[in-house]
């Protein structure tokens, strides 16, 4: 028997890189393990790991202190006037008693409390779906719209333990289509909607279907969310990178895309550009596209017969809505009466929902021929169906309580407060980062991240080279080891030769304390590697 | 703009076939739609579609009549002595009131009621995970072990809305390892366990990783579960089929596998056999491997340096446990001290659980080098994490209540009854099918299916040929159109040239009425195509 070696495996899979959960995240796991034992804990210069590498709003905050916006967490100082659960009117004090972490910042307390309450409609609907007899127990305690919602879903779905239609529950797809119609002012057909296990599953499916190995080029922004490069590697697609303009707030430039197309043609490798990936709001940049650029992008897709893949999972994370609103590509394509095939992705993992663990999302096909759609249906059938828990999440995402319904006023107040808190935190973090020597940071108008640029001392670049690492990876590793803060080096997202960035989420406990740690580390790093930059 | 055509897409994806949700299932969907409208309903010769094409035990039975073992369903005649929910002591009468379907068979009533109650531990734990404050509402009503289980999981997981570790929650992986150790008597390492969104997701990952496109051969049984051929097509793997012996109860023959290996070598295409897929208990056959055959299979893998992929999702669906017990390949490999790399798959979708909609399962790696395991970890990271709802399902699957715990006695009685009911139904269906002219059917000792063989009249074969279909597809389509029963033609699973089969689940309402419809259709089909066989 010859043992199975890595060299025996699919070379495409070997090429996959996924930095969000790569070297840094594995190191963070190890540190978390060490924090669990008294002996090792005492040797570490921090008491908790803060996973700023991933936009995971509900990450756990109990035996490990809370990193971000968890539902079970609140400010102990707030206990004198506990926030009553809007549904069952309990004050959640049981959950709080087990929380030892002290929160030092008002807006986080607000955010955390809002996360507890703002999501109660979903958790209540979901709990009733798990165990229908609960309706009898809670029907006098919970608002009537929650009960009605759960009963309607139960009548349609039956047991959440059964496989659903492979494209997702028809009634929920109808609700998604209604949501899209109301958002855009153009019709949407439930048959064009596919529910998925998060947006990632949809992106992976579409890339698998569009890519003929080694022959298909996919235009991707740089920096990009590494799902795209990872999946391109997995399916042997050819990335055709186009750079976003950092000096112009990470704007998208048509010239960059045209240059990438020209370069692909000039290469003489016969690679055929097939699709354009646009992430709007951007990840990791947080940039928002204006309508004029969107129109130009659609026309460019027409000109080059490209499929437009619109990753719009952060469409509800807008920090300055008036100046930087969100427009969907579906609306743009319909308004222009364009024939461009468009796939738009959305998710329950982001926005004010942050319901990452349910794995829910959807994509909508627009201008996609029935036989191509049938092929997508065949492919999702092999995976049977998306998780019902995620599908129910999608239903709650696209049907928030409406004005006049019992849950509406509270829902509105809570979600408004969540948006305000995230906007405030993002602006504060950007301002503080920009004040550091050798750091410049676009103040993102959307999404959950900042992507600061670092001018690193030559000594650090040289030390990294000797260690066989990128300089920003060295920076991120030392940050993790010194402070417990886990970020993702820019090399995972892509950047120009010689540039250095990192991505950090704007989800964190105690922004003052957190930014203070970042600042202290940064100044020490510059000193250590011989620069006063 | 040139529109996106099917011919532009990945040719590997075009080749994917998945009969379980293929032509028949799409036709069944259409019929279901027609049943929803009065006008069309009156033109159909049946009042409900029975989806016997898929092992989906909890399929919905409300506005469409129940097809199989749903939790919300019970026998209206049984209402005089309602079965109290073992946890909340409600009789579930609310749910029953909305059920108009009348069940005609004792064992189904029993099975359905058991499904309601047997799964209460899971639904209660899951409901408490959805909405932790429920603990305060139900703590005096539900057994203490349910409450403790939920509290333990809450302490470990925090919110089910957060991404977990990409391999699954560490505590649940530890519980899986303990389950495997108790089952096999050999150690299991939680680091070798990957939780997945059902077994299908695990199989897909492993095939993607093992297959170098167009160069890697994978030995698969014929008949097989079409996930394997579909995924091989998707990843451009080369299927190396080996036939199971129908005349010997669908046994696995080493000679057949050796012949497939010899044929692959003789082909001169340079395809390298890399893995052997074994489905035990078999799907669609229900056959169980004996220990001697398992040892020989392991030795054969050693001899040919094959990875053993053991699909063991039906390990708890055993109809004659004494004569046909289940042995895991993990136990065999460890007992033989074999170095064969083994991946074993399990699922919450089958067994007495049938929790298909949660999408939960796991695979265990055995004799897999750390660097190969790290590569699997990298790949699952790109998909972020399996659904939390499925992960919690896995925890309940591997930790049923133990003797002495408050929920145990009832759990034991209920699951015993579920097993007995399925065994009884399978035996009855096999006997009745065998009594039909031109039908022979191995009486499966395991899994959820029967796979009868049909001797079809020449007239039917000819009619099918003219319609461009396989004869068993013609049979299945006419069965669906006449009775509403949806089965999967044998051509989807594979069979010898000129043979005809179909797969049907042994999950159905009213077995007497159901088998009666099958019999009547079959006799009419033979008459229609000019045979009295």
Coordinates of C-alpha atoms in Angstrom, one line a residue, chain A residues 82-519:
Chain A
X82 CA -32.8 45.6 31.8
X83 CA -34.0 45.7 28.3
X84 CA -37.1 43.5 28.2
X85 CA -37.4 41.1 25.4
X86 CA -40.0 42.6 23.1
X87 CA -41.6 39.2 22.6
X88 CA -41.6 37.2 25.8
X89 CA -40.9 40.2 28.2
X90 CA -38.1 38.4 30.0
X91 CA -35.0 40.5 30.7
X92 CA -32.5 37.9 29.6
X93 CA -30.7 38.2 32.9
X94 CA -30.0 34.5 33.1
X95 CA -27.9 34.7 30.0
X96 CA -26.2 37.8 31.3
X97 CA -25.1 36.3 34.5
X98 CA -22.8 33.9 32.7
X99 CA -21.1 36.8 31.0
X100 CA -18.0 38.0 32.7
X101 CA -16.8 40.3 30.0
X102 CA -17.2 44.0 30.8
X103 CA -18.1 46.3 27.9
X104 CA -16.7 49.7 28.0
X105 CA -18.5 51.4 25.2
X106 CA -22.0 52.7 24.9
X107 CA -22.7 52.0 21.3
X108 CA -21.6 48.4 21.6
X109 CA -24.0 47.9 24.5
X110 CA -26.7 49.4 22.4
X111 CA -25.7 47.3 19.4
X112 CA -25.6 44.1 21.4
X113 CA -28.9 44.8 23.1
X114 CA -30.4 45.6 19.7
X115 CA -29.0 42.4 18.3
X116 CA -30.7 40.5 21.1
X117 CA -34.1 42.1 20.5
X118 CA -34.0 43.0 16.8
X119 CA -33.7 39.3 15.9
X120 CA -36.4 38.1 18.2
X121 CA -38.9 37.9 15.4
X122 CA -36.6 35.5 13.5
X123 CA -35.7 33.4 16.5
X124 CA -39.3 33.2 17.6
X125 CA -40.4 32.2 14.1
X126 CA -37.6 29.7 13.9
X127 CA -38.2 28.3 17.3
X128 CA -41.9 27.8 16.4
X129 CA -40.8 26.0 13.2
X130 CA -38.6 23.7 15.2
X131 CA -41.3 22.7 17.6
X132 CA -44.8 23.6 16.5
X133 CA -46.6 22.8 19.8
X134 CA -44.7 25.8 21.2
X135 CA -47.4 27.9 19.6
X136 CA -49.8 26.8 22.3
X137 CA -47.3 27.7 25.0
X138 CA -46.4 31.2 23.7
X139 CA -49.4 32.4 21.8
X140 CA -50.6 34.8 24.5
X141 CA -47.0 36.0 25.1
X142 CA -45.6 36.7 21.6
X143 CA -47.0 39.2 19.1
X144 CA -49.7 37.9 16.8
X145 CA -47.6 38.7 13.6
X146 CA -44.9 36.3 14.8
X147 CA -47.4 33.5 15.5
X148 CA -49.1 34.1 12.1
X149 CA -45.8 34.1 10.3
X150 CA -44.9 30.8 11.9
X151 CA -48.3 29.2 11.2
X152 CA -48.1 30.3 7.5
X153 CA -44.7 28.8 7.1
X154 CA -45.7 25.6 8.9
X155 CA -48.7 25.2 6.6
X156 CA -46.4 25.5 3.6
X157 CA -43.4 23.6 4.8
X158 CA -44.6 21.0 7.2
X159 CA -41.6 19.6 9.0
X160 CA -38.3 21.5 8.8
X161 CA -36.8 18.0 8.9
X162 CA -37.9 17.2 5.4
X163 CA -36.0 18.0 2.2
X164 CA -37.6 20.9 0.4
X165 CA -37.7 21.7 -3.3
X166 CA -34.0 21.8 -4.5
X167 CA -34.4 25.5 -5.4
X168 CA -36.0 26.3 -2.1
X169 CA -39.5 26.4 -0.7
X170 CA -41.8 27.9 -3.4
X171 CA -43.6 30.3 -1.0
X172 CA -40.3 31.7 0.2
X173 CA -39.0 32.1 -3.4
X174 CA -42.3 34.1 -4.0
X175 CA -41.5 36.3 -1.0
X176 CA -38.0 36.9 -2.3
X177 CA -39.4 37.9 -5.7
X178 CA -41.8 40.4 -4.0
X179 CA -38.9 41.8 -2.0
X180 CA -36.9 42.4 -5.2
X181 CA -39.9 43.9 -6.9
X182 CA -40.4 46.4 -4.1
X183 CA -36.7 47.2 -3.9
X184 CA -36.2 47.8 -7.7
X185 CA -39.6 48.6 -9.1
X186 CA -39.2 45.9 -11.7
X187 CA -40.8 42.4 -11.8
X188 CA -39.1 39.3 -10.5
X189 CA -40.1 35.7 -11.2
X190 CA -39.9 33.2 -8.3
X191 CA -38.7 30.6 -10.9
X192 CA -35.6 32.8 -11.3
X193 CA -34.8 32.6 -7.6
X194 CA -32.6 29.9 -6.1
X195 CA -32.3 29.7 -2.3
X196 CA -28.8 28.7 -1.3
X197 CA -26.7 27.7 1.8
X198 CA -25.3 31.3 2.0
X199 CA -24.2 33.4 -0.9
X200 CA -20.9 31.4 -1.1
X201 CA -22.7 28.2 -2.2
X202 CA -24.4 30.2 -5.0
X203 CA -21.1 31.8 -6.2
X204 CA -19.4 28.4 -6.2
X205 CA -22.2 26.9 -8.2
X206 CA -22.2 29.6 -10.8
X207 CA -18.5 29.6 -11.2
X208 CA -18.5 25.8 -11.6
X209 CA -21.1 26.0 -14.3
X210 CA -19.6 29.0 -16.2
X211 CA -16.0 27.7 -16.2
X212 CA -14.6 25.4 -18.7
X213 CA -11.3 24.4 -17.1
X214 CA -8.3 26.4 -18.2
X215 CA -10.3 28.1 -20.9
X216 CA -12.6 30.5 -19.2
X217 CA -11.6 33.9 -17.9
X218 CA -13.4 35.6 -15.0
X219 CA -12.9 39.3 -14.3
X220 CA -12.5 39.9 -10.6
X221 CA -11.8 43.1 -8.7
X222 CA -8.5 43.5 -6.8
X223 CA -8.8 43.6 -3.8
X224 CA -11.5 40.9 -3.8
X225 CA -13.2 38.6 -1.4
X226 CA -11.0 35.5 -1.6
X227 CA -14.0 33.2 -2.2
X228 CA -13.5 34.2 -5.8
X229 CA -9.9 33.4 -6.3
X230 CA -10.3 30.2 -4.2
X231 CA -13.2 29.0 -6.3
X232 CA -11.5 30.0 -9.6
X233 CA -8.6 27.8 -8.5
X234 CA -10.9 25.0 -7.5
X235 CA -12.6 24.9 -10.9
X236 CA -9.5 25.9 -13.0
X237 CA -10.9 29.2 -14.1
X238 CA -8.5 31.9 -15.2
X239 CA -8.7 35.1 -13.0
X240 CA -8.6 38.3 -15.0
X241 CA -7.9 40.8 -12.3
X242 CA -8.9 44.5 -12.5
X243 CA -7.6 47.0 -9.9
X244 CA -9.9 49.2 -7.9
X245 CA -8.7 52.8 -7.3
X246 CA -7.7 53.2 -3.7
X247 CA -6.9 56.9 -4.1
X248 CA -10.5 57.4 -5.4
X249 CA -12.2 55.6 -2.5
X250 CA -11.8 52.2 -4.1
X251 CA -13.8 53.2 -7.1
X252 CA -14.3 50.9 -10.1
X253 CA -12.7 52.0 -13.3
X254 CA -13.9 50.9 -16.7
X255 CA -10.4 51.5 -18.1
X256 CA -9.0 48.9 -15.7
X257 CA -11.5 46.4 -16.8
X258 CA -10.9 47.1 -20.5
X259 CA -7.2 46.8 -19.9
X260 CA -7.7 43.4 -18.3
X261 CA -9.8 42.3 -21.3
X262 CA -7.1 43.5 -23.7
X263 CA -4.4 41.8 -21.8
X264 CA -6.3 38.5 -21.8
X265 CA -6.7 38.8 -25.6
X266 CA -3.1 39.7 -26.1
X267 CA -1.9 36.8 -24.1
X268 CA -2.7 34.4 -27.0
X269 CA -3.7 31.6 -24.6
X270 CA -7.2 31.4 -26.0
X271 CA -8.8 32.1 -22.7
X272 CA -12.3 33.5 -23.3
X273 CA -13.6 36.1 -20.8
X274 CA -17.0 34.9 -19.7
X275 CA -18.1 36.8 -16.6
X276 CA -17.5 40.0 -14.7
X277 CA -17.6 39.8 -10.9
X278 CA -18.7 43.0 -9.1
X279 CA -18.9 43.2 -5.3
X280 CA -21.2 46.0 -4.3
X281 CA -20.9 47.2 -1.5
X282 CA -17.3 46.1 -1.8
X283 CA -15.5 43.5 0.2
X284 CA -13.0 44.2 1.6
X285 CA -13.3 47.9 0.5
X286 CA -16.8 48.9 1.5
X287 CA -17.1 51.0 -1.6
X288 CA -20.5 51.7 -3.2
X289 CA -21.0 51.9 -7.0
X290 CA -22.8 55.0 -8.4
X291 CA -25.5 54.5 -11.0
X292 CA -23.4 55.9 -13.8
X293 CA -20.6 53.4 -13.2
X294 CA -23.2 50.6 -13.0
X295 CA -24.7 51.6 -16.4
X296 CA -21.2 51.6 -17.9
X297 CA -20.5 48.2 -16.4
X298 CA -23.7 46.8 -17.9
X299 CA -22.8 48.2 -21.3
X300 CA -19.4 46.8 -21.1
X301 CA -20.9 43.4 -20.4
X302 CA -23.1 43.8 -23.4
X303 CA -20.2 44.8 -25.6
X304 CA -18.1 41.8 -24.5
X305 CA -20.9 39.2 -24.0
X306 CA -20.1 38.8 -20.3
X307 CA -22.3 37.4 -17.6
X308 CA -22.5 39.8 -14.7
X309 CA -22.1 38.2 -11.3
X310 CA -23.2 40.8 -8.7
X311 CA -22.3 40.0 -5.2
X312 CA -24.7 42.3 -3.2
X313 CA -24.6 40.6 0.2
X314 CA -23.8 43.9 2.0
X315 CA -26.7 45.8 0.3
X316 CA -28.1 46.6 3.7
X317 CA -24.8 47.7 5.4
X318 CA -24.8 51.4 4.4
X319 CA -23.2 53.9 6.7
X320 CA -24.1 57.1 4.8
X321 CA -27.2 56.2 2.9
X322 CA -27.9 59.6 1.5
X323 CA -24.5 60.2 0.0
X324 CA -23.8 56.5 -0.8
X325 CA -27.1 54.7 -1.5
X326 CA -27.3 51.1 -2.8
X327 CA -28.6 50.4 -6.3
X328 CA -29.0 46.8 -7.4
X329 CA -27.7 45.6 -10.8
X330 CA -31.1 44.0 -11.4
X331 CA -32.6 47.5 -11.4
X332 CA -29.9 48.9 -13.7
X333 CA -30.2 46.0 -16.2
X334 CA -34.0 46.3 -16.3
X335 CA -33.9 50.1 -16.5
X336 CA -31.5 50.0 -19.4
X337 CA -33.6 47.1 -20.9
X338 CA -30.3 45.3 -21.3
X339 CA -30.0 41.7 -22.4
X340 CA -27.0 41.1 -20.1
X341 CA -27.3 37.8 -18.2
X342 CA -27.1 38.8 -14.5
X343 CA -26.9 36.7 -11.4
X344 CA -27.3 38.7 -8.2
X345 CA -26.4 37.2 -4.8
X346 CA -27.8 38.0 -1.4
X347 CA -27.3 36.5 2.1
X348 CA -28.8 36.4 5.6
X349 CA -25.2 36.4 7.0
X350 CA -24.7 40.1 6.7
X351 CA -26.9 43.3 7.0
X352 CA -28.4 43.6 10.5
X353 CA -29.2 39.9 10.4
X354 CA -25.8 38.4 10.7
X355 CA -27.4 34.9 10.7
X356 CA -24.2 33.3 9.4
X357 CA -24.6 29.9 11.1
X358 CA -28.0 29.1 9.5
X359 CA -26.4 29.2 6.0
X360 CA -29.0 31.0 4.0
X361 CA -29.1 33.2 1.0
X362 CA -30.4 33.3 -2.6
X363 CA -29.4 34.3 -6.1
X364 CA -31.7 35.7 -8.8
X365 CA -31.2 34.9 -12.5
X366 CA -32.0 37.7 -14.9
X367 CA -31.9 37.3 -18.7
X368 CA -30.9 33.7 -18.2
X369 CA -32.4 31.3 -20.8
X370 CA -34.7 28.5 -19.5
X371 CA -32.3 25.7 -20.5
X372 CA -29.4 27.3 -18.7
X373 CA -31.7 27.8 -15.6
X374 CA -32.7 24.1 -15.9
X375 CA -29.1 23.2 -15.8
X376 CA -28.6 25.2 -12.6
X377 CA -31.6 23.4 -11.2
X378 CA -30.1 20.0 -12.1
X379 CA -26.9 21.0 -10.3
X380 CA -28.6 22.1 -7.1
X381 CA -30.7 18.9 -7.1
X382 CA -27.5 16.8 -6.6
X383 CA -27.1 18.6 -3.3
X384 CA -30.8 17.9 -2.5
X385 CA -31.8 21.3 -0.9
X386 CA -30.5 24.2 1.1
X387 CA -30.8 24.0 4.9
X388 CA -34.4 24.7 6.0
X389 CA -33.1 26.9 8.9
X390 CA -31.4 29.1 6.3
X391 CA -34.5 29.2 4.1
X392 CA -36.6 30.4 7.0
X393 CA -34.0 33.0 7.7
X394 CA -34.3 34.2 4.1
X395 CA -38.1 34.5 4.6
X396 CA -37.6 36.7 7.6
X397 CA -34.9 38.8 5.8
X398 CA -37.2 39.6 2.9
X399 CA -40.3 40.1 5.0
X400 CA -39.5 42.4 7.9
X401 CA -42.5 43.4 10.0
X402 CA -44.5 46.1 8.1
X403 CA -45.9 49.4 9.4
X404 CA -49.0 48.6 11.4
X405 CA -48.0 45.1 12.3
X406 CA -47.5 44.5 16.1
X407 CA -43.7 44.0 15.8
X408 CA -43.0 46.8 13.4
X409 CA -42.2 49.8 15.6
X410 CA -39.7 48.0 17.7
X411 CA -38.1 46.3 14.7
X412 CA -37.7 49.6 13.0
X413 CA -36.2 51.3 16.1
X414 CA -33.8 48.4 16.7
X415 CA -32.5 48.1 13.2
X416 CA -32.1 51.8 12.8
X417 CA -30.0 51.7 16.0
X418 CA -27.9 48.8 14.7
X419 CA -27.2 50.7 11.5
X420 CA -26.2 53.9 13.4
X421 CA -23.9 52.0 15.7
X422 CA -22.0 50.3 12.9
X423 CA -21.7 53.6 11.0
X424 CA -20.3 55.4 14.1
X425 CA -17.8 52.6 14.8
X426 CA -16.6 52.4 11.2
X427 CA -16.0 56.2 11.1
X428 CA -14.3 56.2 14.4
X429 CA -12.0 53.3 13.5
X430 CA -11.1 54.9 10.1
X431 CA -10.3 58.2 11.7
X432 CA -8.0 56.7 14.3
X433 CA -6.3 54.4 11.8
X434 CA -5.7 57.4 9.5
X435 CA -4.1 59.3 12.4
X436 CA -1.4 56.6 12.7
X437 CA 2.0 57.0 11.1
X438 CA 2.3 55.0 7.9
X439 CA -1.4 54.1 7.7
X440 CA -4.0 55.4 5.3
X441 CA -7.5 54.1 5.3
X442 CA -10.5 54.8 3.1
X443 CA -13.5 55.5 5.3
X444 CA -15.9 52.8 3.9
X445 CA -19.4 53.9 3.3
X446 CA -20.7 50.3 3.4
X447 CA -20.2 46.6 4.3
X448 CA -18.5 45.5 7.6
X449 CA -14.8 46.1 7.0
X450 CA -11.9 48.6 6.7
X451 CA -9.0 47.9 4.5
X452 CA -6.1 50.1 5.7
X453 CA -2.9 50.5 3.7
X454 CA 0.4 50.2 5.5
X455 CA 3.7 51.8 4.7
X456 CA 6.0 49.2 6.3
X457 CA 9.6 49.8 7.2
X458 CA 12.3 48.2 4.9
X459 CA 13.4 46.2 8.0
X460 CA 10.0 44.5 8.2
X461 CA 9.9 43.7 4.5
X462 CA 13.3 42.2 4.8
X463 CA 12.4 40.2 7.9
X464 CA 9.3 38.9 6.2
X465 CA 11.3 37.9 3.1
X466 CA 13.7 35.9 5.3
X467 CA 10.8 34.2 7.0
X468 CA 9.3 33.3 3.5
X469 CA 6.2 35.4 4.2
X470 CA 4.5 38.5 2.8
X471 CA 5.3 41.6 4.9
X472 CA 1.6 42.1 5.7
X473 CA 1.4 38.5 6.9
X474 CA 4.3 39.2 9.3
X475 CA 2.5 42.3 10.5
X476 CA -0.8 40.4 11.1
X477 CA 0.9 37.5 12.8
X478 CA 2.7 39.8 15.2
X479 CA -0.5 41.7 15.8
X480 CA -2.2 38.4 16.7
X481 CA 0.5 37.2 19.0
X482 CA 0.8 40.5 20.8
X483 CA -2.8 41.6 21.1
X484 CA -5.0 38.5 20.3
X485 CA -6.6 40.5 17.4
X486 CA -6.9 38.4 14.3
X487 CA -7.0 40.2 10.9
X488 CA -6.5 39.1 7.3
X489 CA -3.3 40.2 5.5
X490 CA -3.9 42.1 2.2
X491 CA -2.1 39.5 0.3
X492 CA -5.2 37.3 0.7
X493 CA -7.4 39.9 -1.1
X494 CA -4.9 41.1 -3.6
X495 CA -3.0 44.4 -3.9
X496 CA -0.5 46.0 -6.1
X497 CA 3.1 44.8 -6.1
X498 CA 4.9 46.3 -3.1
X499 CA 1.8 47.5 -1.3
X500 CA 0.6 46.2 2.1
X501 CA -2.9 46.2 3.6
X502 CA -5.0 44.2 6.0
X503 CA -8.7 43.7 6.4
X504 CA -10.4 44.1 9.8
X505 CA -14.1 43.9 10.6
X506 CA -15.8 46.8 12.3
X507 CA -17.4 44.2 14.6
X508 CA -15.5 44.2 17.9
X509 CA -16.1 44.6 21.6
X510 CA -15.1 48.0 23.1
X511 CA -14.0 50.0 20.1
X512 CA -11.9 52.4 22.2
X513 CA -9.9 49.6 23.9
X514 CA -9.7 47.7 20.6
X515 CA -8.3 50.6 18.6
X516 CA -6.0 51.4 21.5
X517 CA -4.5 48.0 21.1
X518 CA -4.1 48.4 17.3
X519 CA -2.4 51.8 17.8

